[in-house]
Structures are given as C-alpha cells and as structure tokens.
Amino acid sequence: AQKITQTQPGMFVQEKEAVTLDCTYDTSDPSYGLFWYKQPSSGEMIFLIYQGSYDQQNATEGRYSLNFQKARKSANLVISASQLGDSAMYFCAMREGIGNEKLTFGTGTRLTIIP
Amino acid sequence: AAGVIQSPRHLIKEKRETATLKCYPIPRHDTVYWYQQGPGQDPQFLISFYEKMQSDKGSIPDRFSAQQFSDYHSELNMSSLELGDSALYFCASSAGTVKDNEQFFGPGTRLTVL
C-alpha cells in the first residue's frame, strides 16, 4: 500500500487565491512526522512545513499552514494568498519513528499559479 | 547559514563508467541520507548513515556503494552505470538536536548517463 498519497497530479490556481494541496498517509507507527517540500523547476528541494504526530496544533509557517486531521490520516498543505513564485512541484513526505529515519515521498502535485 | 553542499552539480557519464557523488552535511549534523529522483518521479530513499555507520538501506542497487567519513561528509559511488541511473541525486542531513529531525536537502547532483 502507498504510504503517502497525493491525488492531485496538477492544479491551476489564480494568483492571490488560497490553495489546498491534499495528502493522505498510511502508517501503523504512533510516532511519525509529516513534511511538505517545494521543488521549483531548478530542482532543489525546499522545506516548507512540518507536523509531528503528537502535535496538538496545526503547524503554520508564514503563508503555509498544515491542516492535520489525524483520525482521517490527512495532512493537507494550505497556501494563502498564492503568488506566481509558488508555481512548483509540491511533495508530501512522511518519516516513521522518532529517530533519524528516512523520508517516504508522495508522487507530488504540480501547482501552477495563473496571473 | 551553512547548507548541505553537493558536488558536482552536474555529471555526464557513459554507460558502464563509474561516478562518485560527494555530500558535505550541515556542520554538526550527524546523519546523512541519499535519495534518487528519476525524471518526473518522487525522490526514492537509497541509504543513510548515522555517526559514520550505515543506519538504513533502501532501494539501492548492488552497483552502488556509499560511506560516511570521519569529517561526516559522504560519498556515493556508482559503478557500471546504466541509462536508467540518469537522475537527480539528493543528499540530505539532519541532527538529533534539530527540531523534529528536519532533513535539509542539498541542491542535488544531476547525473546523465549516455
């Protein structure tokens, strides 16, 4: 079974609108972490936001917030007031366990912001 | 702030040749991870090292080997290169003291096998 599922291969959003990128995960480990990374066309992998499985509140980092619904095993990324520079590939990833564990990535969502 | 350094940034090799990719983690980071991202694919975990010992192994071909040195830098050695090895290779580093074991990615090495 897929550990990380991103069901939106591509999205087009008007500039200044908010956008939600979906991510569901599958794990039986009670300790895990969920990450979102942005990959622009230049290729680098840019960390955006992190949510731990025991965190009580949804993570926020500037215009990024993570809508964490533990019972539904979803960790959607919300980008407010989208900008042209937000156009990129977005990956959801999970780390299982509490140590220095590897990341498992979803297949990504290509976000295009329309002026 | 110092970031993860990878060299070279681009590499072109012929089939059956060998390649060595280098990774210099963020200072005081004790764990290094290698990921392979094929064209249009998501990154796949290859191997990781913690305190110079292999800590986990993913879908790394037998033709590949890696190690972490005393200064914590890591090298990924790839032999008998195949066309399918063409990919973006990321190195990431983390430290137990860093918030939530966040993994910081390097800029990647783009390997093209002709």
GROMACS .gro file of N, CA, C and O in nm, chain A:
model
  460
    1ALA      N    1   0.084  -0.119   0.000
    1ALA     CA    2   0.000   0.000   0.000
    1ALA      C    3   0.088   0.125   0.000
    1ALA      O    4   0.196   0.126   0.059
    2GLN      N    5   0.040   0.228  -0.068
    2GLN     CA    6   0.113   0.354  -0.072
    2GLN      C    7   0.115   0.414   0.067
    2GLN      O    8   0.013   0.423   0.134
    3LYS      N    9   0.233   0.460   0.109
    3LYS     CA   10   0.240   0.524   0.241
    3LYS      C   11   0.194   0.669   0.234
    3LYS      O   12   0.139   0.722   0.329
    4ILE      N   13   0.224   0.734   0.123
    4ILE     CA   14   0.183   0.873   0.105
    4ILE      C   15   0.108   0.883  -0.028
    4ILE      O   16   0.158   0.838  -0.132
    5THR      N   17  -0.010   0.941  -0.024
    5THR     CA   18  -0.091   0.955  -0.144
    5THR      C   19  -0.123   1.101  -0.170
    5THR      O   20  -0.177   1.170  -0.083
    6GLN      N   21  -0.085   1.147  -0.287
    6GLN     CA   22  -0.122   1.282  -0.331
    6GLN      C   23  -0.206   1.263  -0.457
    6GLN      O   24  -0.156   1.218  -0.560
    7THR      N   25  -0.333   1.295  -0.449
    7THR     CA   26  -0.427   1.260  -0.555
    7THR      C   27  -0.439   1.364  -0.664
    7THR      O   28  -0.506   1.342  -0.765
    8GLN      N   29  -0.372   1.478  -0.645
    8GLN     CA   30  -0.382   1.586  -0.743
    8GLN      C   31  -0.252   1.595  -0.822
    8GLN      O   32  -0.156   1.654  -0.774
    9PRO      N   33  -0.245   1.541  -0.942
    9PRO     CA   34  -0.121   1.549  -1.018
    9PRO      C   35  -0.088   1.694  -1.056
    9PRO      O   36   0.029   1.732  -1.060
   10GLY      N   37  -0.192   1.773  -1.084
   10GLY     CA   38  -0.169   1.911  -1.122
   10GLY      C   39  -0.284   1.999  -1.079
   10GLY      O   40  -0.398   1.955  -1.069
   11MET      N   41  -0.250   2.125  -1.048
   11MET     CA   42  -0.352   2.222  -1.010
   11MET      C   43  -0.320   2.357  -1.069
   11MET      O   44  -0.202   2.396  -1.075
   12PHE      N   45  -0.425   2.427  -1.110
   12PHE     CA   46  -0.410   2.564  -1.161
   12PHE      C   47  -0.491   2.654  -1.069
   12PHE      O   48  -0.609   2.629  -1.044
   13VAL      N   49  -0.427   2.759  -1.020
   13VAL     CA   50  -0.491   2.849  -0.924
   13VAL      C   51  -0.464   2.993  -0.965
   13VAL      O   52  -0.352   3.026  -1.007
   14GLN      N   53  -0.565   3.076  -0.948
   14GLN     CA   54  -0.549   3.218  -0.978
   14GLN      C   55  -0.463   3.283  -0.871
   14GLN      O   56  -0.475   3.251  -0.751
   15GLU      N   57  -0.377   3.373  -0.915
   15GLU     CA   58  -0.293   3.447  -0.821
   15GLU      C   59  -0.378   3.513  -0.713
   15GLU      O   60  -0.490   3.560  -0.739
   16LYS      N   61  -0.326   3.515  -0.591
   16LYS     CA   62  -0.386   3.574  -0.471
   16LYS      C   63  -0.493   3.484  -0.407
   16LYS      O   64  -0.538   3.515  -0.296
   17GLU      N   65  -0.532   3.379  -0.473
   17GLU     CA   66  -0.627   3.287  -0.411
   17GLU      C   67  -0.553   3.191  -0.318
   17GLU      O   68  -0.432   3.170  -0.330
   18ALA      N   69  -0.629   3.131  -0.227
   18ALA     CA   70  -0.573   3.026  -0.141
   18ALA      C   71  -0.582   2.892  -0.214
   18ALA      O   72  -0.668   2.873  -0.300
   19VAL      N   73  -0.489   2.804  -0.181
   19VAL     CA   74  -0.489   2.673  -0.246
   19VAL      C   75  -0.463   2.565  -0.141
   19VAL      O   76  -0.385   2.586  -0.048
   20THR      N   77  -0.530   2.453  -0.156
   20THR     CA   78  -0.511   2.338  -0.067
   20THR      C   79  -0.459   2.221  -0.148
   20THR      O   80  -0.522   2.180  -0.247
   21LEU      N   81  -0.345   2.169  -0.106
   21LEU     CA   82  -0.287   2.051  -0.169
   21LEU      C   83  -0.310   1.932  -0.077
   21LEU      O   84  -0.275   1.937   0.041
   22ASP      N   85  -0.367   1.827  -0.132
   22ASP     CA   86  -0.408   1.713  -0.050
   22ASP      C   87  -0.295   1.612  -0.028
   22ASP      O   88  -0.212   1.589  -0.116
   23CYS      N   89  -0.297   1.552   0.090
   23CYS     CA   90  -0.201   1.447   0.122
   23CYS      C   91  -0.264   1.355   0.225
   23CYS      O   92  -0.311   1.402   0.330
   24THR      N   93  -0.270   1.227   0.196
   24THR     CA   94  -0.312   1.129   0.296
   24THR      C   95  -0.197   1.032   0.317
   24THR      O   96  -0.113   1.012   0.228
   25TYR      N   97  -0.192   0.974   0.434
   25TYR     CA   98  -0.080   0.887   0.467
   25TYR      C   99  -0.129   0.760   0.533
   25TYR      O  100  -0.244   0.752   0.579
   26ASP      N  101  -0.041   0.663   0.537
   26ASP     CA  102  -0.075   0.533   0.595
   26ASP      C  103   0.043   0.484   0.677
   26ASP      O  104   0.153   0.464   0.624
   27THR      N  105   0.022   0.469   0.805
   27THR     CA  106   0.125   0.415   0.893
   27THR      C  107   0.061   0.355   1.016
   27THR      O  108  -0.046   0.400   1.059
   28SER      N  109   0.127   0.255   1.074
   28SER     CA  110   0.080   0.197   1.199
   28SER      C  111   0.169   0.241   1.315
   28SER      O  112   0.144   0.206   1.430
   29ASP      N  113   0.272   0.319   1.283
   29ASP     CA  114   0.362   0.369   1.387
   29ASP      C  115   0.296   0.489   1.455
   29ASP      O  116   0.254   0.582   1.386
   30PRO      N  117   0.288   0.488   1.588
   30PRO     CA  118   0.223   0.602   1.655
   30PRO      C  119   0.306   0.730   1.649
   30PRO      O  120   0.254   0.839   1.666
   31SER      N  121   0.436   0.714   1.625
   31SER     CA  122   0.525   0.830   1.617
   31SER      C  123   0.567   0.850   1.472
   31SER      O  124   0.633   0.764   1.413
   32TYR      N  125   0.531   0.962   1.418
   32TYR     CA  126   0.568   0.991   1.279
   32TYR      C  127   0.568   1.142   1.258
   32TYR      O  128   0.518   1.219   1.341
   33GLY      N  129   0.628   1.182   1.149
   33GLY     CA  130   0.631   1.323   1.114
   33GLY      C  131   0.593   1.340   0.968
   33GLY      O  132   0.620   1.254   0.885
   34LEU      N  133   0.527   1.449   0.941
   34LEU     CA  134   0.482   1.477   0.805
   34LEU      C  135   0.546   1.607   0.758
   34LEU      O  136   0.551   1.706   0.831
   35PHE      N  137   0.597   1.604   0.638
   35PHE     CA  138   0.670   1.717   0.582
   35PHE      C  139   0.609   1.757   0.448
   35PHE      O  140   0.556   1.673   0.374
   36TRP      N  141   0.623   1.884   0.418
   36TRP     CA  142   0.595   1.932   0.283
   36TRP      C  143   0.720   2.000   0.228
   36TRP      O  144   0.783   2.079   0.297
   37TYR      N  145   0.751   1.963   0.103
   37TYR     CA  146   0.865   2.022   0.034
   37TYR      C  147   0.817   2.083  -0.097
   37TYR      O  148   0.726   2.031  -0.162
   38LYS      N  149   0.884   2.191  -0.137
   38LYS     CA  150   0.858   2.257  -0.265
   38LYS      C  151   0.977   2.233  -0.355
   38LYS      O  152   1.091   2.250  -0.313
   39GLN      N  153   0.950   2.193  -0.479
   39GLN     CA  154   1.058   2.172  -0.574
   39GLN      C  155   1.032   2.257  -0.699
   39GLN      O  156   0.952   2.220  -0.785
   40PRO      N  157   1.098   2.371  -0.709
   40PRO     CA  158   1.082   2.452  -0.830
   40PRO      C  159   1.150   2.385  -0.950
   40PRO      O  160   1.217   2.282  -0.934
   41SER      N  161   1.134   2.445  -1.065
   41SER     CA  162   1.190   2.385  -1.187
   41SER      C  163   1.342   2.373  -1.182
   41SER      O  164   1.401   2.291  -1.251
   42SER      N  165   1.405   2.452  -1.098
   42SER     CA  166   1.551   2.445  -1.084
   42SER      C  167   1.595   2.318  -1.013
   42SER      O  168   1.713   2.282  -1.018
   43GLY      N  169   1.504   2.251  -0.945
   43GLY     CA  170   1.534   2.119  -0.892
   43GLY      C  171   1.559   2.107  -0.744
   43GLY      O  172   1.549   1.997  -0.690
   44GLU      N  173   1.592   2.216  -0.677
   44GLU     CA  174   1.623   2.200  -0.535
   44GLU      C  175   1.499   2.165  -0.454
   44GLU      O  176   1.387   2.192  -0.496
   45MET      N  177   1.517   2.103  -0.341
   45MET     CA  178   1.408   2.059  -0.255
   45MET      C  179   1.404   2.152  -0.135
   45MET      O  180   1.494   2.153  -0.052
   46ILE      N  181   1.297   2.231  -0.126
   46ILE     CA  182   1.287   2.335  -0.024
   46ILE      C  183   1.187   2.293   0.083
   46ILE      O  184   1.070   2.268   0.053
   47PHE      N  185   1.233   2.286   0.208
   47PHE     CA  186   1.145   2.251   0.319
   47PHE      C  187   1.045   2.363   0.343
   47PHE      O  188   1.080   2.480   0.348
   48LEU      N  189   0.917   2.327   0.362
   48LEU     CA  190   0.813   2.426   0.387
   48LEU      C  191   0.759   2.419   0.529
   48LEU      O  192   0.753   2.521   0.599
   49ILE      N  193   0.720   2.299   0.572
   49ILE     CA  194   0.648   2.290   0.698
   49ILE      C  195   0.652   2.146   0.748
   49ILE      O  196   0.666   2.052   0.670
   50TYR      N  197   0.641   2.133   0.882
   50TYR     CA  198   0.647   2.002   0.946
   50TYR      C  199   0.535   1.989   1.048
   50TYR      O  200   0.500   2.086   1.117
   51GLN      N  201   0.480   1.867   1.059
   51GLN     CA  202   0.379   1.836   1.161
   51GLN      C  203   0.414   1.703   1.225
   51GLN      O  204   0.431   1.602   1.156
   52GLY      N  205   0.428   1.703   1.355
   52GLY     CA  206   0.454   1.580   1.427
   52GLY      C  207   0.325   1.512   1.468
   52GLY      O  208   0.223   1.580   1.490
   53SER      N  209   0.330   1.382   1.483
   53SER     CA  210   0.207   1.308   1.512
   53SER      C  211   0.148   1.342   1.648
   53SER      O  212   0.029   1.324   1.671
   54TYR      N  213   0.230   1.391   1.739
   54TYR     CA  214   0.181   1.424   1.872
   54TYR      C  215   0.153   1.573   1.888
   54TYR      O  216   0.112   1.616   1.996
   55ASP      N  217   0.176   1.648   1.782
   55ASP     CA  218   0.150   1.792   1.791
   55ASP      C  219   0.000   1.816   1.803
   55ASP      O  220  -0.079   1.762   1.724
   56GLN      N  221  -0.037   1.899   1.899
   56GLN     CA  222  -0.179   1.925   1.922
   56GLN      C  223  -0.235   2.029   1.827
   56GLN      O  224  -0.353   2.028   1.793
   57GLN      N  225  -0.148   2.119   1.784
   57GLN     CA  226  -0.196   2.227   1.698
   57GLN      C  227  -0.143   2.208   1.556
   57GLN      O  228  -0.034   2.153   1.535
   58ASN      N  229  -0.218   2.260   1.461
   58ASN     CA  230  -0.173   2.258   1.323
   58ASN      C  231  -0.052   2.350   1.306
   58ASN      O  232  -0.049   2.460   1.359
   59ALA      N  233   0.046   2.301   1.227
   59ALA     CA  234   0.166   2.380   1.205
   59ALA      C  235   0.137   2.495   1.109
   59ALA      O  236   0.055   2.484   1.018
   60THR      N  237   0.205   2.607   1.134
   60THR     CA  238   0.196   2.721   1.043
   60THR      C  239   0.336   2.778   1.025
   60THR      O  240   0.417   2.781   1.118
   61GLU      N  241   0.364   2.824   0.902
   61GLU     CA  242   0.491   2.889   0.870
   61GLU      C  243   0.461   2.996   0.766
   61GLU      O  244   0.451   2.968   0.647
   62GLY      N  245   0.441   3.117   0.811
   62GLY     CA  246   0.412   3.225   0.717
   62GLY      C  247   0.283   3.199   0.642
   62GLY      O  248   0.177   3.182   0.700
   63ARG      N  249   0.291   3.195   0.508
   63ARG     CA  250   0.171   3.172   0.427
   63ARG      C  251   0.132   3.024   0.419
   63ARG      O  252   0.030   2.991   0.358
   64TYR      N  253   0.214   2.939   0.479
   64TYR     CA  254   0.186   2.795   0.473
   64TYR      C  255   0.124   2.748   0.605
   64TYR      O  256   0.171   2.786   0.713
   65SER      N  257   0.024   2.666   0.595
   65SER     CA  258  -0.032   2.600   0.712
   65SER      C  259  -0.063   2.457   0.675
   65SER      O  260  -0.083   2.423   0.557
   66LEU      N  261  -0.062   2.373   0.775
   66LEU     CA  262  -0.088   2.231   0.753
   66LEU      C  263  -0.217   2.195   0.823
   66LEU      O  264  -0.229   2.214   0.944
   67ASN      N  265  -0.313   2.146   0.748
   67ASN     CA  266  -0.441   2.103   0.804
   67ASN      C  267  -0.429   1.955   0.839
   67ASN      O  268  -0.447   1.867   0.755
   68PHE      N  269  -0.395   1.931   0.965
   68PHE     CA  270  -0.366   1.795   1.012
   68PHE      C  271  -0.491   1.734   1.072
   68PHE      O  272  -0.543   1.783   1.174
   69GLN      N  273  -0.541   1.628   1.011
   69GLN     CA  274  -0.658   1.556   1.063
   69GLN      C  275  -0.613   1.412   1.087
   69GLN      O  276  -0.616   1.328   0.996
   70LYS      N  277  -0.574   1.388   1.210
   70LYS     CA  278  -0.509   1.262   1.246
   70LYS      C  279  -0.601   1.142   1.223
   70LYS      O  280  -0.557   1.038   1.173
   71ALA      N  281  -0.726   1.154   1.265
   71ALA     CA  282  -0.819   1.041   1.252
   71ALA      C  283  -0.840   1.004   1.106
   71ALA      O  284  -0.860   0.887   1.072
   72ARG      N  285  -0.835   1.102   1.020
   72ARG     CA  286  -0.854   1.077   0.877
   72ARG      C  287  -0.721   1.052   0.806
   72ARG      O  288  -0.719   1.026   0.686
   73LYS      N  289  -0.612   1.062   0.880
   73LYS     CA  290  -0.478   1.043   0.825
   73LYS      C  291  -0.456   1.134   0.704
   73LYS      O  292  -0.415   1.089   0.596
   74SER      N  293  -0.485   1.260   0.725
   74SER     CA  294  -0.460   1.355   0.618
   74SER      C  295  -0.378   1.473   0.670
   74SER      O  296  -0.386   1.509   0.788
   75ALA      N  297  -0.298   1.529   0.582
   75ALA     CA  298  -0.207   1.639   0.618
   75ALA      C  299  -0.200   1.733   0.498
   75ALA      O  300  -0.098   1.739   0.429
   76ASN      N  301  -0.307   1.806   0.478
   76ASN     CA  302  -0.315   1.893   0.361
   76ASN      C  303  -0.239   2.022   0.383
   76ASN      O  304  -0.241   2.081   0.491
   77LEU      N  305  -0.172   2.067   0.278
   77LEU     CA  306  -0.099   2.194   0.282
   77LEU      C  307  -0.189   2.304   0.229
   77LEU      O  308  -0.250   2.290   0.123
   78VAL      N  309  -0.198   2.412   0.305
   78VAL     CA  310  -0.276   2.528   0.261
   78VAL      C  311  -0.179   2.644   0.238
   78VAL      O  312  -0.100   2.678   0.326
   79ILE      N  313  -0.186   2.700   0.119
   79ILE     CA  314  -0.106   2.817   0.087
   79ILE      C  315  -0.202   2.934   0.072
   79ILE      O  316  -0.294   2.930  -0.012
   80SER      N  317  -0.183   3.035   0.154
   80SER     CA  318  -0.273   3.151   0.146
   80SER      C  319  -0.216   3.254   0.051
   80SER      O  320  -0.094   3.260   0.029
   81ALA      N  321  -0.303   3.332  -0.010
   81ALA     CA  322  -0.262   3.443  -0.097
   81ALA      C  323  -0.151   3.400  -0.193
   81ALA      O  324  -0.037   3.448  -0.186
   82SER      N  325  -0.182   3.308  -0.280
   82SER     CA  326  -0.081   3.250  -0.368
   82SER      C  327  -0.012   3.356  -0.455
   82SER      O  328  -0.072   3.458  -0.492
   83GLN      N  329   0.114   3.326  -0.485
   83GLN     CA  330   0.197   3.417  -0.565
   83GLN      C  331   0.252   3.341  -0.685
   83GLN      O  332   0.260   3.217  -0.683
   84LEU      N  333   0.294   3.414  -0.786
   84LEU     CA  334   0.346   3.349  -0.907
   84LEU      C  335   0.465   3.259  -0.872
   84LEU      O  336   0.483   3.152  -0.931
   85GLY      N  337   0.544   3.302  -0.774
   85GLY     CA  338   0.660   3.223  -0.733
   85GLY      C  339   0.626   3.093  -0.664
   85GLY      O  340   0.715   3.012  -0.636
   86ASP      N  341   0.499   3.072  -0.635
   86ASP     CA  342   0.457   2.945  -0.573
   86ASP      C  343   0.444   2.834  -0.676
   86ASP      O  344   0.428   2.718  -0.640
   87SER      N  345   0.451   2.868  -0.803
   87SER     CA  346   0.443   2.765  -0.908
   87SER      C  347   0.562   2.671  -0.893
   87SER      O  348   0.677   2.712  -0.900
   88ALA      N  349   0.533   2.545  -0.871
   88ALA     CA  350   0.637   2.445  -0.845
   88ALA      C  351   0.572   2.310  -0.825
   88ALA      O  352   0.449   2.296  -0.827
   89MET      N  353   0.656   2.209  -0.804
   89MET     CA  354   0.609   2.077  -0.765
   89MET      C  355   0.611   2.073  -0.613
   89MET      O  356   0.706   2.122  -0.550
   90TYR      N  357   0.508   2.016  -0.553
   90TYR     CA  358   0.499   2.007  -0.408
   90TYR      C  359   0.489   1.860  -0.368
   90TYR      O  360   0.404   1.786  -0.418
   91PHE      N  361   0.578   1.822  -0.277
   91PHE     CA  362   0.581   1.684  -0.229
   91PHE      C  363   0.544   1.679  -0.081
   91PHE      O  364   0.595   1.756   0.000
   92CYS      N  365   0.458   1.584  -0.049
   92CYS     CA  366   0.429   1.548   0.090
   92CYS      C  367   0.517   1.429   0.124
   92CYS      O  368   0.539   1.340   0.039
   93ALA      N  369   0.573   1.426   0.243
   93ALA     CA  370   0.662   1.317   0.282
   93ALA      C  371   0.636   1.280   0.428
   93ALA      O  372   0.589   1.362   0.507
   94MET      N  373   0.670   1.157   0.461
   94MET     CA  374   0.649   1.109   0.598
   94MET      C  375   0.775   1.042   0.651
   94MET      O  376   0.844   0.971   0.577
   95ARG      N  377   0.800   1.065   0.778
   95ARG     CA  378   0.905   0.994   0.850
   95ARG      C  379   0.834   0.911   0.956
   95ARG      O  380   0.758   0.964   1.036
   96GLU      N  381   0.861   0.782   0.959
   96GLU     CA  382   0.801   0.694   1.059
   96GLU      C  383   0.903   0.668   1.169
   96GLU      O  384   1.018   0.637   1.141
   97GLY      N  385   0.861   0.682   1.292
   97GLY     CA  386   0.953   0.667   1.404
   97GLY      C  387   1.001   0.802   1.451
   97GLY      O  388   0.969   0.906   1.394
   98ILE      N  389   1.081   0.802   1.556
   98ILE     CA  390   1.123   0.929   1.617
   98ILE      C  391   1.271   0.953   1.600
   98ILE      O  392   1.323   1.053   1.646
   99GLY      N  393   1.339   0.864   1.536
   99GLY     CA  394   1.483   0.881   1.517
   99GLY      C  395   1.514   0.947   1.386
   99GLY      O  396   1.430   1.014   1.326
  100ASN      N  397   1.636   0.932   1.342
  100ASN     CA  398   1.677   0.989   1.214
  100ASN      C  399   1.636   0.894   1.103
  100ASN      O  400   1.717   0.824   1.044
  101GLU      N  401   1.508   0.891   1.074
  101GLU     CA  402   1.454   0.796   0.979
  101GLU      C  403   1.440   0.858   0.840
  101GLU      O  404   1.427   0.979   0.825
  102LYS      N  405   1.437   0.771   0.742
  102LYS     CA  406   1.425   0.816   0.604
  102LYS      C  407   1.288   0.877   0.580
  102LYS      O  408   1.192   0.854   0.654
  103LEU      N  409   1.279   0.956   0.473
  103LEU     CA  410   1.151   1.011   0.429
  103LEU      C  411   1.095   0.928   0.315
  103LEU      O  412   1.169   0.884   0.227
  104THR      N  413   0.964   0.908   0.319
  104THR     CA  414   0.892   0.847   0.208
  104THR      C  415   0.806   0.955   0.145
  104THR      O  416   0.729   1.021   0.216
  105PHE      N  417   0.820   0.972   0.015
  105PHE     CA  418   0.754   1.082  -0.054
  105PHE      C  419   0.629   1.035  -0.128
  105PHE      O  420   0.619   0.920  -0.171
  106GLY      N  421   0.536   1.128  -0.145
  106GLY     CA  422   0.426   1.106  -0.236
  106GLY      C  423   0.470   1.139  -0.378
  106GLY      O  424   0.584   1.179  -0.402
  107THR      N  425   0.379   1.124  -0.472
  107THR     CA  426   0.412   1.144  -0.613
  107THR      C  427   0.411   1.291  -0.654
  107THR      O  428   0.451   1.325  -0.765
  108GLY      N  429   0.365   1.377  -0.564
  108GLY     CA  430   0.375   1.519  -0.590
  108GLY      C  431   0.254   1.579  -0.659
  108GLY      O  432   0.175   1.509  -0.724
  109THR      N  433   0.239   1.709  -0.642
  109THR     CA  434   0.137   1.789  -0.711
  109THR      C  435   0.206   1.905  -0.778
  109THR      O  436   0.279   1.980  -0.713
  110ARG      N  437   0.183   1.921  -0.908
  110ARG     CA  438   0.241   2.035  -0.979
  110ARG      C  439   0.142   2.151  -0.972
  110ARG      O  440   0.032   2.144  -1.028
  111LEU      N  441   0.181   2.256  -0.903
  111LEU     CA  442   0.096   2.374  -0.885
  111LEU      C  443   0.139   2.482  -0.981
  111LEU      O  444   0.257   2.516  -0.989
  112THR      N  445   0.042   2.535  -1.054
  112THR     CA  446   0.068   2.647  -1.144
  112THR      C  447  -0.020   2.763  -1.103
  112THR      O  448  -0.143   2.748  -1.094
  113ILE      N  449   0.042   2.876  -1.077
  113ILE     CA  450  -0.032   2.997  -1.039
  113ILE      C  451  -0.052   3.081  -1.165
  113ILE      O  452   0.044   3.114  -1.236
  114ILE      N  453  -0.175   3.117  -1.189
  114ILE     CA  454  -0.211   3.193  -1.310
  114ILE      C  455  -0.224   3.341  -1.274
  114ILE      O  456  -0.293   3.375  -1.178
  115PRO      N  457  -0.156   3.428  -1.351
  115PRO     CA  458  -0.165   3.571  -1.317
  115PRO      C  459  -0.304   3.628  -1.346
  115PRO      O  460  -0.381   3.573  -1.425
   0.00000   0.00000   0.00000
